[in-house]
Amino acid sequence: MAGNGLGRFFRITTFGESHGRGVGVLIDGVRPNVPISVDEIQKELDRRRPGQSGVTTARQEADQVNVLSGVFEGKTLGTPICLLVWNKDQDPKAYDAIKDLFRPGHAGYTYLSKYGIQDYRGGGRSSGRETAGRVAAGALAKKILALRGIRVVAYTKEVGGIAARRIDLDQIEKNPVRCPDPKAAKAIERKILAVKEEGDSLGGIVEAVVIGCPPGLGEPVFDKLEADLAKALLSIPAIKGFEVGSGFAAARMKGSEHNDEFVAEKKTGKVRTLTNFAGGILGGISNGENIVVRVAVKPTSSISKAQKTVDVKGKEKIIKVEGRHDPCLCPRVVPVVESMVALVIADHLLRQGFVRKGPGRVRHEIDFLDDMLMLLLSQRQELVRDIGRWKKKHNQRIPDPKRERQIMRKRLSLGEEANLDDAFIQELFNAIFKHARRIQRIV
Ligand SMILES: Cc1cc2nc3c(=O)[nH]c(=O)nc-3n(C[C@H](O)[C@H](O)[C@H](O)COP(=O)(O)O)c2cc1C
């Protein structure tokens, strides 16, 4: 089956069905030495997993990630990374009663028409469960972006006609519907629970913002940044619409209202815009402002209200879908949207690295290495702090010249192999030792 992959340089292929053995993703194109822990991937999967609250499906899946390849001692190897989540809480019996019926709004009819065979249990490949692989890959993409100071954040903007009036990013993970406005969140939660009682479901709008994206990402003309974002986001099951910036509202505005006027930022001289109706993208290329996209999420199709359908033989029937379904998909779609946006931005970031030539490209590489250096220094600082606490507890002296001499000897010998100047290594490590002694004294 074609069409299971996304991205040019940061490429993912997802696999698995809802009620098969498991779901997952194969990722190719990640550089070596990117620090990534299982916990970082798990944290993202936990945000997507079913059974989180009364407004999500009751299916209980731990969604524990297994790293099968491509990561060694907490760092990427530069080889393909395979992440797998076993399916544990499948309940195929729930589908026995409707196994020959097409669920209205679901993909059974089209899958069967196309392939002549389908795994009817839980929607098979068309299930929202497939998105676990996307979210696992998204964790890695987010890490790569974070190293460049780029953050992707998504939230439920509207459900059942109730819209967030304020956007407070700190509030998103504090309520089960992932809405940035606590007042709207409460009203949305009540409405979802009431509609669930009626055996029905609700749709909504999820918005995503990319903060800190540099200008220059996007490849005109067919791989424009918004075109790739639209494709990635519309590939999520149950997404029915896509907007960037002002989106469809632009159709009702005048040019004088819609144009984002350019200004030169006083402090930095950077080119900025006074408004952001463009949503951070002009001509398919990021302009340095926040990228803002929105998707329309349809109401979950599996509802227990009686509806007309036909069976696989074409006979008309009545269907009621019992079993465990999300009464509103928005809260679980939020981490999927974040992941898809992060995957597209990471892919374009890598592509941009290849477009730049001469000093621009080299500086790009240097920036990346400097970012890694900062991360390693911060990790070292944490370990030094731990040792400091241990020394304090055991009344040990802070300066340890013997250990410092050992470290220096080893680094000088490695430095020789790496063609690094002795004097530079000495200066660097003397500065590191001085800093370590200082922070150990204050722990
Ligand atoms: C995270 C997630 C969870 C989903 N859970 C359900 C569900 O419990 N029941 C359901 O009918 N559809 C669910 N869906 C949506 C279906 O997978 C989707 O509507 C179906 O495959 C038909 O595809 P389409 O809506 O894109 O046309 C979910 C989607 C996502 C992204």
XYZ file of C-alpha atoms and ligand atoms in Angstrom:
474
model
C 0.000 0.000 0.000
C 1.537 3.314 -1.028
C 0.984 6.589 0.784
C 2.242 5.635 4.228
C 5.143 8.069 4.261
C 5.691 11.808 4.652
C 8.659 14.169 4.309
C 11.695 14.442 2.053
C 14.699 14.706 4.373
C 13.043 13.900 7.708
C 11.004 10.982 6.420
C 8.463 8.938 8.347
C 6.567 5.767 7.423
C 3.853 4.613 9.813
C 2.547 1.058 10.102
C -0.062 -0.987 11.950
C -3.808 -1.387 12.423
C -6.052 -0.635 15.375
C -6.575 -4.262 16.409
C -3.426 -5.840 14.947
C -0.309 -6.600 17.027
C 0.851 -3.012 17.227
C 1.350 0.376 15.593
C 4.509 2.377 14.994
C 6.787 4.414 12.795
C 10.041 4.128 10.896
C 11.961 7.412 10.783
C 14.783 8.115 8.384
C 16.964 11.189 7.985
C 17.619 12.101 11.613
C 21.177 13.222 12.179
C 23.438 11.272 14.515
C 24.033 12.480 18.084
C 20.636 14.085 18.673
C 19.943 13.462 22.363
C 16.539 11.793 22.833
C 15.221 9.762 25.757
C 12.433 7.185 25.829
C 10.720 9.431 28.429
C 10.557 12.324 25.972
C 8.790 10.131 23.393
C 6.559 8.556 26.051
C 5.488 11.956 27.377
C 4.055 12.842 23.965
C 2.385 9.444 23.537
C 0.764 9.827 26.965
C -0.910 13.020 25.743
C -2.440 11.133 22.783
C -3.268 7.834 24.471
C -6.877 6.772 24.976
C -8.528 6.590 28.406
C -7.199 9.933 29.697
C -10.511 11.370 30.942
C -14.313 11.258 30.643
C -14.143 13.172 27.368
C -11.992 10.556 25.613
C -12.545 6.896 24.704
C -12.493 4.381 27.580
C -10.100 2.058 25.697
C -7.179 1.607 28.103
C -3.851 1.483 26.293
C -0.596 2.241 28.102
C 0.931 2.994 24.670
C 4.388 2.137 25.966
C 6.976 2.958 23.302
C 9.635 0.404 22.311
C 12.711 1.798 20.590
C 13.723 -0.980 18.200
C 16.582 0.726 16.384
C 18.514 3.892 15.665
C 19.088 5.123 19.237
C 22.052 4.183 21.417
C 22.784 5.432 24.946
C 20.224 8.223 24.621
C 21.438 9.539 21.247
C 20.407 8.975 17.650
C 22.820 6.940 15.550
C 21.942 8.492 12.188
C 20.435 5.118 11.170
C 16.687 4.400 10.704
C 14.768 4.722 13.951
C 11.932 2.265 14.516
C 9.433 3.030 17.298
C 6.767 0.451 18.150
C 3.725 0.462 20.420
C 2.043 -2.895 21.069
C -1.781 -2.983 21.029
C -2.940 -4.468 24.330
C -6.537 -3.526 25.138
C -8.163 -4.590 21.859
C -11.801 -5.605 22.113
C -12.565 -7.077 18.668
C -15.841 -8.626 19.995
C -17.281 -5.096 20.169
C -17.139 -5.096 16.366
C -18.769 -8.535 15.834
C -22.296 -7.083 15.717
C -21.380 -4.480 13.085
C -18.737 -6.456 11.215
C -20.786 -6.605 7.982
C -22.208 -3.091 8.322
C -20.623 0.094 7.040
C -20.318 2.665 9.823
C -21.622 6.016 8.454
C -18.782 8.538 8.406
C -16.140 5.807 8.783
C -13.755 4.343 6.208
C -15.025 0.734 6.004
C -16.917 1.200 2.725
C -14.098 2.997 0.889
C -11.359 0.630 2.156
C -13.386 -2.393 1.046
C -14.140 -0.777 -2.330
C -10.445 -0.103 -2.889
C -8.768 -3.259 -1.549
C -11.533 -5.865 -1.602
C -10.505 -6.751 1.952
C -10.546 -4.805 5.238
C -9.762 -5.274 8.893
C -13.128 -4.099 10.237
C -11.952 -4.219 13.870
C -11.736 -0.631 15.102
C -11.265 0.799 11.621
C -8.030 -1.113 10.962
C -5.508 1.135 9.265
C -7.947 4.087 9.115
C -8.196 4.116 12.916
C -7.053 7.103 14.952
C -4.678 4.597 16.562
C -2.382 4.907 13.530
C -1.535 8.394 14.784
C 0.488 6.916 17.690
C 3.366 6.440 15.222
C 3.061 10.065 14.083
C 3.191 11.316 17.656
C 6.222 9.148 18.490
C 8.052 10.582 15.438
C 6.784 14.046 16.326
C 8.567 13.825 19.696
C 11.858 13.535 17.835
C 10.976 16.331 15.418
C 10.039 18.547 18.368
C 13.391 17.797 19.996
C 15.266 18.812 16.843
C 13.223 22.013 16.664
C 13.757 22.757 20.366
C 17.520 22.599 19.806
C 16.997 25.451 17.317
C 14.752 27.391 19.701
C 11.566 26.506 17.769
C 8.422 25.419 19.663
C 5.164 24.000 18.310
C 2.052 24.248 20.433
C -1.537 23.290 19.602
C -4.816 23.625 21.474
C -8.559 23.197 21.182
C -9.852 26.533 19.929
C -13.528 25.670 19.643
C -15.918 22.765 20.275
C -19.638 22.560 19.553
C -19.730 26.309 18.878
C -17.995 27.275 22.187
C -14.800 29.184 21.375
C -11.761 30.119 23.480
C -11.821 33.868 24.051
C -8.298 34.100 25.450
C -5.191 32.129 24.588
C -3.129 31.279 27.672
C -0.680 28.569 26.609
C -0.019 27.615 30.257
C -3.654 26.522 30.637
C -3.725 23.956 27.808
C -2.571 20.891 29.741
C -4.523 21.912 32.855
C -7.921 20.830 31.537
C -9.077 17.599 29.827
C -10.198 19.336 26.621
C -6.819 21.089 26.102
C -8.346 24.548 25.734
C -6.175 27.640 26.473
C -9.165 29.454 28.050
C -10.185 27.842 31.393
C -13.715 29.294 31.277
C -14.386 27.993 27.774
C -12.716 24.678 28.761
C -15.304 24.070 31.489
C -18.226 24.875 29.177
C -16.768 22.649 26.435
C -16.266 19.737 28.850
C -19.897 20.030 30.056
C -21.185 20.121 26.499
C -19.143 17.075 25.419
C -20.383 15.048 28.401
C -24.011 16.035 27.712
C -23.747 15.078 24.031
C -22.028 11.789 24.999
C -25.072 10.989 27.220
C -27.285 11.392 24.153
C -25.139 8.817 22.298
C -23.806 11.546 20.009
C -20.528 13.388 19.365
C -19.129 16.887 18.707
C -16.629 18.457 16.318
C -14.345 21.443 16.809
C -11.343 23.495 15.744
C -7.718 22.855 16.733
C -5.184 25.648 16.235
C -1.385 25.282 16.145
C 1.291 27.941 16.511
C 4.972 27.617 15.602
C 6.991 29.992 17.762
C 10.556 30.957 16.844
C 10.535 29.697 13.237
C 13.272 31.451 11.237
C 12.423 33.154 7.931
C 13.257 31.187 4.789
C 11.644 27.769 5.270
C 9.485 26.447 2.401
C 10.170 25.407 -1.192
C 8.138 27.161 -3.876
C 6.194 26.245 -5.809
C 4.649 22.826 -5.084
C 6.333 22.297 -1.715
C 5.277 25.622 -0.235
C 5.354 25.511 3.540
C 1.581 25.940 3.830
C 0.979 23.318 1.119
C 3.069 20.777 3.022
C 1.402 21.734 6.315
C -2.034 21.357 4.708
C -1.182 17.910 3.363
C 0.265 16.730 6.672
C -2.686 18.030 8.681
C -5.392 16.867 6.286
C -3.828 13.386 6.436
C -4.918 13.106 10.083
C -8.109 11.024 10.324
C -11.255 13.129 10.870
C -9.721 16.449 9.711
C -12.069 18.204 7.304
C -10.615 21.673 6.834
C -7.340 23.624 6.924
C -6.605 27.325 7.296
C -3.421 29.365 7.577
C -3.435 32.819 9.224
C -6.667 34.626 8.415
C -7.780 31.587 6.363
C -11.317 31.798 4.990
C -11.891 35.118 6.797
C -9.512 36.676 4.189
C -12.303 36.264 1.631
C -14.327 38.905 3.497
C -11.526 41.474 4.005
C -10.093 44.398 1.984
C -6.415 44.489 0.955
C -5.849 47.480 3.257
C -7.171 45.431 6.183
C -5.470 42.184 5.318
C -1.954 43.341 4.366
C 0.549 42.860 7.185
C 2.549 46.100 7.135
C 6.321 45.697 7.415
C 8.381 47.487 10.056
C 12.034 47.359 11.103
C 12.353 46.219 14.737
C 14.090 48.992 16.706
C 16.453 46.879 18.814
C 17.507 44.282 16.261
C 16.775 45.866 12.880
C 14.860 42.674 11.992
C 12.024 42.923 9.476
C 8.729 42.301 11.301
C 5.048 42.724 10.476
C 2.565 44.738 12.517
C -0.172 42.117 12.126
C -0.056 38.455 11.159
C -2.943 37.744 8.803
C -0.472 35.807 6.623
C -0.001 33.322 9.467
C 3.801 33.551 9.230
C 4.068 32.423 5.591
C 4.415 34.534 2.415
C 4.856 32.985 -1.027
C 5.144 29.577 0.616
C 8.172 30.694 2.678
C 8.209 31.415 6.423
C 8.617 35.136 7.212
C 9.844 34.832 10.808
C 6.495 35.625 12.459
C 4.596 32.903 14.327
C 3.146 30.341 11.946
C -0.562 29.933 12.717
C -2.665 27.107 11.271
C -6.104 25.711 12.108
C -7.929 22.498 11.331
C -11.609 21.574 11.451
C -12.162 18.308 13.325
C -15.362 16.469 12.443
C -17.653 15.000 15.115
C -16.658 11.371 15.788
C -18.553 9.168 13.367
C -19.034 6.188 15.719
C -22.124 7.096 17.740
C -24.682 4.933 19.510
C -27.652 6.817 18.009
C -29.507 4.732 15.424
C -28.578 5.585 11.817
C -29.299 4.171 8.397
C -26.631 2.158 6.613
C -26.124 -0.814 4.283
C -24.297 -4.105 4.816
C -21.523 -5.590 2.669
C -24.185 -7.235 0.472
C -25.842 -3.867 -0.165
C -28.921 -4.493 2.050
C -30.282 -1.529 4.011
C -29.921 -1.809 7.798
C -30.006 0.273 10.995
C -26.739 0.679 12.892
C -25.936 1.736 16.468
C -22.199 1.834 17.172
C -21.641 0.734 20.753
C -18.154 0.348 22.208
C -15.472 2.792 23.218
C -15.256 5.958 21.128
C -14.168 9.537 21.766
C -17.270 11.756 22.064
C -15.081 14.612 20.757
C -11.750 14.045 19.035
C -10.219 17.492 19.643
C -8.375 16.790 22.943
C -6.574 13.784 21.412
C -6.072 15.461 18.047
C -4.082 18.299 19.706
C -0.833 16.273 20.168
C -1.268 14.750 16.693
C -1.540 18.231 15.122
C 1.550 19.380 17.046
C 3.459 16.349 15.786
C 2.467 16.770 12.146
C 3.398 20.463 12.206
C 6.733 19.655 13.906
C 7.487 16.959 11.301
C 6.891 19.375 8.412
C 8.941 22.183 9.972
C 11.808 19.774 10.822
C 11.766 18.445 7.246
C 11.932 21.972 5.814
C 14.647 22.963 8.256
C 16.783 20.108 6.929
C 15.900 21.021 3.342
C 16.922 24.604 3.969
C 20.299 23.297 5.154
C 20.757 21.751 1.726
C 19.587 24.814 -0.198
C 22.015 27.203 1.423
C 25.401 27.361 -0.211
C 28.766 28.805 0.802
C 29.158 30.496 4.191
C 25.369 30.528 4.793
C 25.145 26.766 4.801
C 28.345 26.353 6.821
C 27.087 28.852 9.417
C 23.867 26.885 9.591
C 25.889 23.766 10.432
C 27.985 25.669 12.980
C 24.823 26.964 14.648
C 23.560 23.414 14.956
C 26.807 22.205 16.526
C 26.864 25.174 18.902
C 23.329 24.304 19.978
C 24.464 20.744 20.690
C 27.455 22.089 22.616
C 25.151 24.162 24.824
C 22.977 21.135 25.485
C 25.969 18.982 26.410
C 27.336 21.697 28.689
C 23.984 21.927 30.444
C 23.886 18.141 30.906
C 27.438 18.237 32.300
C 26.488 21.025 34.687
C 23.620 18.919 36.096
C 25.952 15.965 36.719
C 28.544 18.221 38.336
C 25.817 19.539 40.619
C 24.913 15.956 41.641
C 28.546 15.248 42.503
C 28.623 18.508 44.487
C 25.646 17.361 46.567
C 27.317 13.996 47.151
C 30.560 15.731 48.263
C 28.621 17.922 50.663
C 26.818 14.920 52.175
C 30.087 13.011 52.625
C 32.140 16.028 53.751
C 34.468 15.800 50.746
C 36.598 18.734 49.548
C 35.240 20.563 46.509
C 38.449 20.934 44.461
C 39.734 17.556 43.307
C 43.035 18.230 41.489
C 43.725 14.518 40.964
C 40.412 14.009 39.111
C 40.941 17.222 37.135
C 44.415 16.025 36.047
C 42.904 12.692 34.944
C 40.195 14.441 32.918
C 42.707 16.808 31.326
C 45.109 13.965 30.370
C 42.305 12.015 28.693
C 40.991 15.098 26.826
C 44.497 16.070 25.636
C 45.030 12.600 24.219
C 41.585 12.638 22.545
C 42.324 16.170 21.331
C 45.430 14.925 19.564
C 43.360 12.309 17.707
C 40.745 14.929 16.852
C 43.366 17.386 15.604
C 42.596 19.950 18.316
C 45.193 22.313 19.668
C 46.596 21.443 23.188
C 46.466 25.045 24.373
C 42.813 25.322 23.348
C 41.870 22.108 25.203
C 43.699 23.318 28.316
C 41.981 26.707 28.231
C 38.576 25.137 27.643
C 38.818 22.542 30.399
C 40.380 24.945 32.902
C 37.338 27.166 32.352
C 35.025 24.139 32.761
C 36.789 23.100 36.010
C 36.602 26.643 37.382
C 32.870 26.778 36.652
C 32.318 23.289 38.164
C 34.095 24.256 41.407
C 31.989 27.422 41.616
C 28.660 25.653 41.218
C 29.661 22.845 43.607
C 30.404 25.428 46.293
C 26.849 26.788 46.079
C 24.802 23.562 45.931
C -6.679 10.413 17.761
C -7.882 9.970 16.968
C -8.830 9.143 17.561
C -9.950 8.732 16.852
N -10.897 7.939 17.488
C -12.025 7.604 16.830
C -13.037 6.856 17.494
O -12.931 6.514 18.680
N -14.143 6.525 16.775
C -14.330 6.911 15.470
O -15.355 6.594 14.883
N -13.396 7.638 14.843
C -12.253 7.997 15.466
N -11.301 8.734 14.815
C -11.570 9.205 13.427
C -11.547 8.100 12.386
O -10.327 7.458 12.362
C -11.893 8.704 11.025
O -13.028 9.502 11.087
C -12.141 7.612 9.979
O -10.944 6.937 9.693
C -12.679 8.156 8.643
O -11.750 9.025 8.066
P -12.081 10.561 7.746
O -12.916 11.052 8.878
O -10.762 11.233 7.665
O -12.830 10.569 6.443
C -10.147 9.152 15.501
C -9.195 9.989 14.915
C -8.076 10.408 15.634
C -7.078 11.323 14.984
